[in-house]
Coordinates of C-alpha atoms and ligand atoms in Angstrom, one line a residue:
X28 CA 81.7 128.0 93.0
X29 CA 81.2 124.3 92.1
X30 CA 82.1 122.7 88.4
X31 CA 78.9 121.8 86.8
X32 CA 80.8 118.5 86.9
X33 CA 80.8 118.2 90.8
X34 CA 77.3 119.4 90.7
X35 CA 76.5 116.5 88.3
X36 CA 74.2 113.5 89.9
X37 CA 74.0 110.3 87.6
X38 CA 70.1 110.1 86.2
X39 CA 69.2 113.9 86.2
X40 CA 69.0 116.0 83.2
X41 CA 67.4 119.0 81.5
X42 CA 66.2 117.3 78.7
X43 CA 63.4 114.5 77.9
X44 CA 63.8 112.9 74.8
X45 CA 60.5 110.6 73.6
X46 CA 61.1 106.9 72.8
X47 CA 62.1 106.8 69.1
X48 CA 59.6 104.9 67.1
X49 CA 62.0 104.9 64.1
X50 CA 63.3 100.7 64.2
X51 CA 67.3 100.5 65.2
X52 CA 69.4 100.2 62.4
X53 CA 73.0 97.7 63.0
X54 CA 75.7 100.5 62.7
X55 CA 78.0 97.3 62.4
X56 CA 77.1 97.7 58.5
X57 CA 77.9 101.1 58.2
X58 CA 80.9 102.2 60.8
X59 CA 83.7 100.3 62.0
X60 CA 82.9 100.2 66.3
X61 CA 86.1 101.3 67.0
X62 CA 85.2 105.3 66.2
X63 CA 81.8 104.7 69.0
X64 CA 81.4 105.6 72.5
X65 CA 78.4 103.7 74.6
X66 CA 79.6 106.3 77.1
X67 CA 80.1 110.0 76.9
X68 CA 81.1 111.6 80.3
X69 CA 79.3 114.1 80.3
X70 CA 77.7 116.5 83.2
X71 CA 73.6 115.3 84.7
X72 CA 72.3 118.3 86.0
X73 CA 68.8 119.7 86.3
X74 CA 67.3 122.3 84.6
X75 CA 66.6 124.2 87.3
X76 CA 70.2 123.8 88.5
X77 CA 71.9 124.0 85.0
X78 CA 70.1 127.8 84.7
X79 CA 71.4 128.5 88.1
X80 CA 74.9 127.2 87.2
X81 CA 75.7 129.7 83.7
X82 CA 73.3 132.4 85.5
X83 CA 76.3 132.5 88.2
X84 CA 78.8 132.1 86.0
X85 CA 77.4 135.0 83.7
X86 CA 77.3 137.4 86.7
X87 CA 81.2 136.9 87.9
X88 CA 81.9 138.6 84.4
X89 CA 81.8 142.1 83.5
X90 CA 80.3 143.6 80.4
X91 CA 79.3 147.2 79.3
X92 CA 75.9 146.1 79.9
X93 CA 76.8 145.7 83.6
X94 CA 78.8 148.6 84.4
X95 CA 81.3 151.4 83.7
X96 CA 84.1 150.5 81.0
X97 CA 86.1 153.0 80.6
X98 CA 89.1 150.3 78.6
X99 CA 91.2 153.6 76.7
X100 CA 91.7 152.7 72.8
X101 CA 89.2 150.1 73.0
X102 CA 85.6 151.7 73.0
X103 CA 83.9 149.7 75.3
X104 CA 80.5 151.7 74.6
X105 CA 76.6 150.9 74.9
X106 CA 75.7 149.5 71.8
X107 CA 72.0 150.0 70.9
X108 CA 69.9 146.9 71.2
X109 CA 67.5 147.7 68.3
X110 CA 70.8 147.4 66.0
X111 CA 71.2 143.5 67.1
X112 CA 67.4 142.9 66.4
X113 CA 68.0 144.7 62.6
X114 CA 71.1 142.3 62.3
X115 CA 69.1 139.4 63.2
X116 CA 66.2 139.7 60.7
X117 CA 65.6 136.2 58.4
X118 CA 67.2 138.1 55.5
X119 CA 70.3 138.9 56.8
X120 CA 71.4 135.9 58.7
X121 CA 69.5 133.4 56.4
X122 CA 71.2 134.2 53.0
X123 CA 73.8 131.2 52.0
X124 CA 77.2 132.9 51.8
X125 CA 77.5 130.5 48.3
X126 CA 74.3 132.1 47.1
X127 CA 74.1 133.6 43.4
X128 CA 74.3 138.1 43.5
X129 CA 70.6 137.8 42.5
X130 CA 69.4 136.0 45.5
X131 CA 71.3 138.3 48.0
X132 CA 70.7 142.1 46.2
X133 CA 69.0 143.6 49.0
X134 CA 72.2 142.5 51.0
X135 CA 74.8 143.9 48.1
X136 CA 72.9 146.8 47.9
X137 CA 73.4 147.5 52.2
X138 CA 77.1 147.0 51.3
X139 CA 77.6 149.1 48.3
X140 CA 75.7 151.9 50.2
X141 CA 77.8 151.5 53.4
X142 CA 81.0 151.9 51.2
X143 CA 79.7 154.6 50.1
X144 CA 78.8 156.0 53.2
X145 CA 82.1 155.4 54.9
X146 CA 83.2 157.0 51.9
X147 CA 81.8 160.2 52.5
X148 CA 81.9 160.1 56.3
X149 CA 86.2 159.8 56.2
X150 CA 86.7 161.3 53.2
X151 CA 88.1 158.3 50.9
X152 CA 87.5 157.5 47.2
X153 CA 86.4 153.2 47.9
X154 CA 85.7 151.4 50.6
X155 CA 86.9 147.6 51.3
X156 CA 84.4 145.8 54.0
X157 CA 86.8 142.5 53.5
X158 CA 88.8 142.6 56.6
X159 CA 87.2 140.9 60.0
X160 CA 89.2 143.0 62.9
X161 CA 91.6 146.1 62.9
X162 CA 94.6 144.6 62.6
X163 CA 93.4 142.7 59.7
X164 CA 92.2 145.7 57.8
X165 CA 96.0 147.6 58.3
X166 CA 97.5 144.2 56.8
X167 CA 95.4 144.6 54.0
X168 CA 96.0 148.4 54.2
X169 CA 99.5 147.8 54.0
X170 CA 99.8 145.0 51.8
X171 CA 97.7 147.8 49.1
X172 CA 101.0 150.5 49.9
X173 CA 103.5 147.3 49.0
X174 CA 101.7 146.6 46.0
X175 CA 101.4 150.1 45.1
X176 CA 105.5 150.6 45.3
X177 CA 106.1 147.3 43.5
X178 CA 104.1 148.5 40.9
X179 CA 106.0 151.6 40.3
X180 CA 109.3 149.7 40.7
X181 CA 110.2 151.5 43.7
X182 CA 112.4 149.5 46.2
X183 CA 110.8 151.3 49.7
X184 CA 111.8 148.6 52.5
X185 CA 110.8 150.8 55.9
X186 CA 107.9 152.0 57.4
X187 CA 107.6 154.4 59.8
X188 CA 105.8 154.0 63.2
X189 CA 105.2 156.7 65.9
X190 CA 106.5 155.9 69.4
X191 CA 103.0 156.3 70.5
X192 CA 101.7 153.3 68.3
X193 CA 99.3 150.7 68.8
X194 CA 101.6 147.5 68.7
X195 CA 99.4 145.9 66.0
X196 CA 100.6 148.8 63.4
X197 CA 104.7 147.8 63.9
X198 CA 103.7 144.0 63.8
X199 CA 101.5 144.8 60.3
X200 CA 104.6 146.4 58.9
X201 CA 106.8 143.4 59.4
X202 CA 104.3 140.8 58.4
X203 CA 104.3 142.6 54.7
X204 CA 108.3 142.8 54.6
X205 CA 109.0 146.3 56.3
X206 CA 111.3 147.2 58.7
X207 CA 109.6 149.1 61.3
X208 CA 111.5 152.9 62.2
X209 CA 110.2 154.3 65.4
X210 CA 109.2 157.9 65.2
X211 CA 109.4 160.2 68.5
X212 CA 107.0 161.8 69.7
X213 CA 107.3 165.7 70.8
X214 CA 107.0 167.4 74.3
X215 CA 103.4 167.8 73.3
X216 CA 102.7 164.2 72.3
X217 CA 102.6 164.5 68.5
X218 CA 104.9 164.1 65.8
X219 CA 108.5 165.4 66.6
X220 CA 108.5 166.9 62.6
X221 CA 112.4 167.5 63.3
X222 CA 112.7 164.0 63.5
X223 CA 110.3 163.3 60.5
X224 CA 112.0 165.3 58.6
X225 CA 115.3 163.2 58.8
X226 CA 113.9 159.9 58.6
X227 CA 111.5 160.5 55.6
X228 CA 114.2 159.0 52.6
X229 CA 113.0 157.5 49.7
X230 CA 113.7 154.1 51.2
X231 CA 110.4 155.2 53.1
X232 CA 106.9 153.2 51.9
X233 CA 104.7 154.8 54.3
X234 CA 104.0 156.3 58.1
X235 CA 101.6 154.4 59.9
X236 CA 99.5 157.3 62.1
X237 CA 97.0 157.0 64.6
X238 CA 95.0 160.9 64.7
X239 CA 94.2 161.1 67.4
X240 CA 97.2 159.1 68.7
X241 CA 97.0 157.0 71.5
X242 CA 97.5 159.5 74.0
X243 CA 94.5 161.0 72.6
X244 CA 95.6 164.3 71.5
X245 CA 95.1 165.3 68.0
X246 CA 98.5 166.0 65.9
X247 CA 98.0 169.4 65.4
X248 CA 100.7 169.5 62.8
X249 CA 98.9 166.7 60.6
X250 CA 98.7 168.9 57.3
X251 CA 102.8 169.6 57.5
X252 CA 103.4 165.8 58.3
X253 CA 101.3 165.1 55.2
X254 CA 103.3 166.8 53.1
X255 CA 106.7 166.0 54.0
X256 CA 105.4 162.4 53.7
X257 CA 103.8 163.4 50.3
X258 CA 106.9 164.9 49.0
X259 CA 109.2 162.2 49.1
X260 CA 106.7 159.5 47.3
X261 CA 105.4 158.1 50.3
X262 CA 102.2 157.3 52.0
X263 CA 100.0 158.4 54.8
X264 CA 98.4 155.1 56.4
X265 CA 95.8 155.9 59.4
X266 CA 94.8 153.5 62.3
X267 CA 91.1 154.7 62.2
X268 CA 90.3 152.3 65.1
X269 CA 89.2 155.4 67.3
X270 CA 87.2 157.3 65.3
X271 CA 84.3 158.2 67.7
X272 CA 86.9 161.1 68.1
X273 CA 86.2 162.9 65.2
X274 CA 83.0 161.9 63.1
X275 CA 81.2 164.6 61.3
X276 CA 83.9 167.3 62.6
X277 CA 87.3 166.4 60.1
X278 CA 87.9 163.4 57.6
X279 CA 91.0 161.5 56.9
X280 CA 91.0 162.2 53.5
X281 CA 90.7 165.9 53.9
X282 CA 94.0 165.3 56.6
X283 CA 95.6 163.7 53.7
X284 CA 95.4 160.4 54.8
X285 CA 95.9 157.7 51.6
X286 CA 94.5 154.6 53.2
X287 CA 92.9 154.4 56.8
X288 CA 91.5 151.2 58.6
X289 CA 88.3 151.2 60.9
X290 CA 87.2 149.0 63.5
X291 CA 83.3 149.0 63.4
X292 CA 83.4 146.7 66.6
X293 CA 84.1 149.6 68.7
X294 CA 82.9 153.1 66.9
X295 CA 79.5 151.6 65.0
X296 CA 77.3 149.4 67.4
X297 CA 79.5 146.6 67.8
X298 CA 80.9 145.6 71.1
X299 CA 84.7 145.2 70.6
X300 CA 86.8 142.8 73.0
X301 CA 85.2 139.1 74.2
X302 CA 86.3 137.5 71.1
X303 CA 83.2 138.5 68.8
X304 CA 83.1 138.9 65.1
X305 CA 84.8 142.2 64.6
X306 CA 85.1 144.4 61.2
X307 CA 87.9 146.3 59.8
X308 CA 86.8 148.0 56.4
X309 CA 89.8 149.9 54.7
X310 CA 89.6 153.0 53.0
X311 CA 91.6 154.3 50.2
X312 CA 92.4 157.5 48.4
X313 CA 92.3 157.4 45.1
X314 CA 95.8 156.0 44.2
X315 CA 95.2 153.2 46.3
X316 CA 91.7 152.4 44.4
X317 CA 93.1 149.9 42.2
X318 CA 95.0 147.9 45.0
X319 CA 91.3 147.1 46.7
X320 CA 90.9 143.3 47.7
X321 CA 88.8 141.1 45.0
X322 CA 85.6 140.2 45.0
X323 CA 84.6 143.7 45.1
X324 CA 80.8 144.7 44.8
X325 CA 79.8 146.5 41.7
X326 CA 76.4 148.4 40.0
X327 CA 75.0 146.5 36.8
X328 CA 72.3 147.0 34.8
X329 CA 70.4 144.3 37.5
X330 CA 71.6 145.7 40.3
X331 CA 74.2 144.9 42.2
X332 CA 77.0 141.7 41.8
X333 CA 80.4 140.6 42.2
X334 CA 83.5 141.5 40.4
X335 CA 87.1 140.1 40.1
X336 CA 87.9 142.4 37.0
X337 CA 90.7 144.4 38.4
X338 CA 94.1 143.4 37.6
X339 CA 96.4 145.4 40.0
X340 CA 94.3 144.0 43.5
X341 CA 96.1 142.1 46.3
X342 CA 93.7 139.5 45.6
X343 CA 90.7 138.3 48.4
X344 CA 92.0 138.8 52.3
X345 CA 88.7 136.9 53.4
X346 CA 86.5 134.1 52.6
X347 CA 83.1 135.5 51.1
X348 CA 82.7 138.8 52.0
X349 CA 83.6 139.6 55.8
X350 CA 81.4 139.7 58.8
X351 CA 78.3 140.5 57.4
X352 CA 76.3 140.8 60.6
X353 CA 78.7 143.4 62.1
X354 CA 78.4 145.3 58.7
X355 CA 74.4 145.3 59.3
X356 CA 74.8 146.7 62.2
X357 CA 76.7 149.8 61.9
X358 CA 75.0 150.3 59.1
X359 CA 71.8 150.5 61.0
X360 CA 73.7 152.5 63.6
X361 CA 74.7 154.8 60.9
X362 CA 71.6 155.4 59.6
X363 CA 69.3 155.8 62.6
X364 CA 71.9 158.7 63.7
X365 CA 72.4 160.3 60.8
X366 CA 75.3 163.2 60.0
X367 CA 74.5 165.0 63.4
X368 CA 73.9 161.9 65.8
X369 CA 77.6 160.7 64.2
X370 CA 78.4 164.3 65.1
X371 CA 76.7 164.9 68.5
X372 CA 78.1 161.2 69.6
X373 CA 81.7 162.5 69.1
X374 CA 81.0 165.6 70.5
X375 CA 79.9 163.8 73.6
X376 CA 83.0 161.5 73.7
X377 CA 85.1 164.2 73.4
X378 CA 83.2 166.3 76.3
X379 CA 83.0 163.2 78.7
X380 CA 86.9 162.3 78.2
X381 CA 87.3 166.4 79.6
X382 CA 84.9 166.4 82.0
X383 CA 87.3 163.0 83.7
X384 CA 90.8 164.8 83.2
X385 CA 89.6 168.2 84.4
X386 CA 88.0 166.3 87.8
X387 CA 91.3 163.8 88.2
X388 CA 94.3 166.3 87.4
X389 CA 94.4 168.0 91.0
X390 CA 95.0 164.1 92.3
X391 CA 97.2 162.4 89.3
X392 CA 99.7 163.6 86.9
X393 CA 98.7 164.5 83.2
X394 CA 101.9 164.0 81.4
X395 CA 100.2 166.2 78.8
X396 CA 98.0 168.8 80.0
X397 CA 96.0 169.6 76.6
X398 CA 92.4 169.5 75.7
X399 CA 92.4 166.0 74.7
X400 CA 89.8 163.7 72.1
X401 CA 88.3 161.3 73.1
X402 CA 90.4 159.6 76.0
X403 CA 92.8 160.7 78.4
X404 CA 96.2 159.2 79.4
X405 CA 97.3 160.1 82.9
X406 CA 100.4 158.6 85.2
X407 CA 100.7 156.9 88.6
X408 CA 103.8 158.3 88.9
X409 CA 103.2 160.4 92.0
X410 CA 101.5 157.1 94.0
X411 CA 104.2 155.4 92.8
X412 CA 107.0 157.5 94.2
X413 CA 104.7 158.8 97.4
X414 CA 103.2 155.7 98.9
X415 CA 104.7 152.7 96.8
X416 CA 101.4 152.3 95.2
X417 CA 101.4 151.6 91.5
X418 CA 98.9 151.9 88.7
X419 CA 98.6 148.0 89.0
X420 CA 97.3 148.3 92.3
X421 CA 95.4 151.1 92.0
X422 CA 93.4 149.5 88.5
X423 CA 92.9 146.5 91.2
X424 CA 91.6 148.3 93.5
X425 CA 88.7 149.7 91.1
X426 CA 87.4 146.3 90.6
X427 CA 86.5 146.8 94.2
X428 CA 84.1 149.7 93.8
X429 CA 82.4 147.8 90.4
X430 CA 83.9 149.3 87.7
X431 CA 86.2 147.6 85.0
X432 CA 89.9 149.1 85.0
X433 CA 91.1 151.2 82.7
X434 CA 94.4 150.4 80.5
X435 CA 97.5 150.9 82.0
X436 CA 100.7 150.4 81.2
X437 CA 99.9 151.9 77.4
X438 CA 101.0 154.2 75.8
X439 CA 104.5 152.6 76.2
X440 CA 105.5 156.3 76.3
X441 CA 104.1 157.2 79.6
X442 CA 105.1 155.6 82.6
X443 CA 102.9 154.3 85.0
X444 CA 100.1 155.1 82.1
X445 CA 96.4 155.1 82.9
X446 CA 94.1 155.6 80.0
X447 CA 90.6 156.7 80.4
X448 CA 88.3 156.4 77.9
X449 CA 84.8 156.7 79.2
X450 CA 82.6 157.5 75.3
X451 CA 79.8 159.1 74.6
X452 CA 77.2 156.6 76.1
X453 CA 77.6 157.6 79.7
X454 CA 75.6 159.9 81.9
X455 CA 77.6 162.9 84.2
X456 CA 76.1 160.9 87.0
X457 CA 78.2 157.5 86.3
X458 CA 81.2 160.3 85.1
X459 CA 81.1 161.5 88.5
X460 CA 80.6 158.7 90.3
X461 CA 84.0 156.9 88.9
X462 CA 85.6 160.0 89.6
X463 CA 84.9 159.8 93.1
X464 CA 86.1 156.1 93.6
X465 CA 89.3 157.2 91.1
X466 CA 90.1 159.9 93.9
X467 CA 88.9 157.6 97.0
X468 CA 91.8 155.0 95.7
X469 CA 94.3 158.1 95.7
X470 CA 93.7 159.0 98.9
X471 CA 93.7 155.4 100.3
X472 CA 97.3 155.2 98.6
X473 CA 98.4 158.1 100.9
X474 CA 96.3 156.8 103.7
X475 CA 96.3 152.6 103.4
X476 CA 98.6 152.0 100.6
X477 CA 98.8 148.4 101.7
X478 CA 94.8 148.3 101.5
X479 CA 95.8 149.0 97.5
X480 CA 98.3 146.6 96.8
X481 CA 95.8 144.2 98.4
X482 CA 93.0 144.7 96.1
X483 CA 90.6 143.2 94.9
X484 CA 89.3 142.5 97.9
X485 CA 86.1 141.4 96.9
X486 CA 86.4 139.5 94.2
X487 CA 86.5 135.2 94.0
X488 CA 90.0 135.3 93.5
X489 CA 92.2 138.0 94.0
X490 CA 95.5 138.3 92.5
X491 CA 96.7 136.1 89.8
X492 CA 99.9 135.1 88.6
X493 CA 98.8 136.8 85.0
X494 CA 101.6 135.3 83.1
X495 CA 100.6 132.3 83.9
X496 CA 96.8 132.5 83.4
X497 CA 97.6 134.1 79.9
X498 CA 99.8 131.6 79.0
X499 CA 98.9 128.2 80.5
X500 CA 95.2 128.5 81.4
X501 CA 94.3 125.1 83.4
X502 CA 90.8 125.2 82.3
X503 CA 90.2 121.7 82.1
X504 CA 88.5 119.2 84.4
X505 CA 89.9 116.0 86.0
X506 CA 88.3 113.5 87.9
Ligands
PLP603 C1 91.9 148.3 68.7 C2 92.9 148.9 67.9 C3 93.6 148.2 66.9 C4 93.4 146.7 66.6 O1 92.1 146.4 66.3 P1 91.6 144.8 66.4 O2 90.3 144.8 65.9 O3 91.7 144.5 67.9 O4 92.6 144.0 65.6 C5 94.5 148.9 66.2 N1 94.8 150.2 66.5 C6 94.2 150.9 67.5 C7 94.6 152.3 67.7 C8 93.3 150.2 68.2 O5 92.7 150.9 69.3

């Protein structure tokens, strides 16, 4: 495909501007010349040809509005139109950030009530809607648990992290001054409690838990792991990123969670990866309350305002008051379902994620054969060591037959990983139909496993040296 630079002709463009009947004014007076260009070197294209040219570009990229995305711990699920178009009403995207608490009421009022809603949804006492992404919101989650041990002149310097973790929960740990211990995980892929029980000392702040964990199995033994947390002073933090896996059917807070973090762009209506605006409100039991980031929103006798009355916050972890527009949506999205579609929705996540391991366990391994919640992890372990083919190849090879890889390589703890998470926006017939190229690619391994290591074979360019595209993109043009 050409540049829109090579396609550029000197004396076309897309644009007509009318001669300006406003006299020239000397700039000489009012800028020294040396900060002007006479030229900018910039692409001439035609209309028609500049549509053509991002219309192509758009379709060499893959979206969930394009196709299967079955991206394990990321969510990559259909978000309903109708929840953009309530986001982009005059009142919510017009309102100056700057603007006085009795020009934006309406807008307080959508937040307080989402708080509150989240509030009863997980099970927590507040609700923060500060933090702009995930990992943002377990900073400001953890930065609450520092505060909280400062306060009561404990000296707790470590923080506990399953091996199974996210890598953003060890890296939030450190940033606030813990030392990250890894906890093991068991032969059934929860908590080793053994293990717990010998690292839980009183030099412990808190353990950072994902339920369900990344493998997406659901520690069973969450109520004991509560309390042996509980009993030596410390706290229960939960990564809440993946909570389509339990809405409506268990809360944090009932788990005994203290403080959990959420990422709205990937359970309520916002698409998560590409860069977007994300959200990551943080919840807290009640002896986290007081710790909540400043400016928080409170009832008056005129409805609803600011406050920065509370003496023991962390202080503001964003400038005005988060991503507004994300917060719109899932507030839309939560509202338009209601307690059962929050409940059905997880029930159908749960079902699809099933459905895929039951129909792929006769042809990979499943490390851990248990009902899982809403994603399954299985292994390449057996192409590996039968035809030389690895999970690389085979995610590679998908691209082939349209649908966006998996992730693989994570959880760290299972080799060869391949994490499935299809959600609860997809039909049986798209379920089956990626099951069938899933178990096309593992018999090609046995039958063609160079075909495999090939792959893509259908794509503009095949395979990357990905180190180096991550790290030194050339994305820049030279004549
Ligand atoms: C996505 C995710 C995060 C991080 O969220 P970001 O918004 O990308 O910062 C943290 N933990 C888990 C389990 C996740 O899936």
């Amino acid at each position: 495909m050409e540049l829109i630079f090579e396609i550029s002709r000197p004396g076309r463009g897309a644009a007509h501007v009318s001669a300006s009947d406003v006299p020239a004014v000397d700039l000489d007076h009012i800028i020294d010349r040396k900060y002007l260009r006479d030229e900018l070197d910039l692409p001439e294209v035609a209309e028609i040809d500049l549509v053509r040219h991002y219309t192509n570009l758009s379709r060499r990229n893959f979206g969930v509005d394009l196709g299967f995305y079955p991206l394990g711990s990321c969510t990559m699920k259909y978000n309903p139109k109708i929840n953009e178009n309530v986001a982009a009403m005059p009142g919510f995207t017009g309102v100056h950030p700057d603007a006085p608490d009795a020009f934006a009421r309406g807008n307080l009022e959508l937040m307080y009530d989402m708080q509150k809603r989240l509030s009863s949804i997980f099970g927590m006492a507040d609700f923060t809607l500060q933090p702009a992404a995930g990992a943002h919101g377990e900073l400001t989650g953890v930065m609450m648990i520092k505060k909280y041990f400062e306060k009561k002149g404990e000296k707790r310097h470590l923080i506990l992290i399953p091996d199974a973790a996210h890598g953003t929960n060890p890296a939030s740990g450190a940033l606030c001054g813990f030392e990250a211990v890894t906890l093991r995980s068991n032969m059934e892929g929860g908590v080793d409690l053994e293990h717990l029980e010998s690292l839980m000392t009183e030099d412990v702040a808190a353990l950072m838990l994902t339920n369900p964990n990344t493998l997406g199995l659901f520690e069973r033994n969450i109520e004991k792991v509560a309390q042996i947390i509980h009993s030596r002073g410390g706290l229960l933090y939960g990564d809440g990123a993946n909570a389509n896996a339990f809405l409506g059917k268990t809360r944090p807070g009932d788990m005994g969670f203290d403080v959990i973090q959420l990422n709205l762009h990937k359970t309520f209506s916002t698409p998560h990866g590409g860069g977007g605006p994300g959200s990551g409100p943080v919840g807290v039991g009640e002896v986290l309350v007081d710790y909540l980031p400043v400016p928080r929103i409170v009832k008056n006798d005129s409805g609803y305002g600011w406050s920065d009355h509370f003496p023991d916050t962390i202080g503001r972890m964003r400038a005005f008051y988060g991503n507004f527009n994300v917060m719109v949506k899932a507030y839309a999205y939560i509202r338009s379902l209601g307690a059962e579609g929050l409940t059905r929705a997880t029930e159908m996540a749960v079902l699809n994620a099933n459905y895929i391991k039951e129909k792929l366990k006769p042809y990979f391994d499943l490390p851990y054969d248990r009902t899982c919640m809403h994603e399954c992890v299985f292994s390449g372990n057996r192409q590996v060591e039968q035809n030389g083919v690895h999970t690389s190849d085979m995610a590679k090879r998908l691209i082939d037959f349209g649908y966006h890889p998996p992730t693989i390589y994570f959880p760290l703890i299972v080799p060869e990983a391949i994490m499935i998470e299809p959600t609860e926006t997809e039909s049986v017939e798209t379920l089956d139909a990626f099951c069938e190229a899933m178990i096309s690619i593992a018999r090609e391994a046995e039958e063609n496993p160079q075909r495999v290591k090939d792959a893509p074979l259908s794509t503009p360019v095949s395979r990357l040296d990905e180190v180096l595209a991550a790290r030194k993109p050339d994305v820049c043009w030279k004549k």
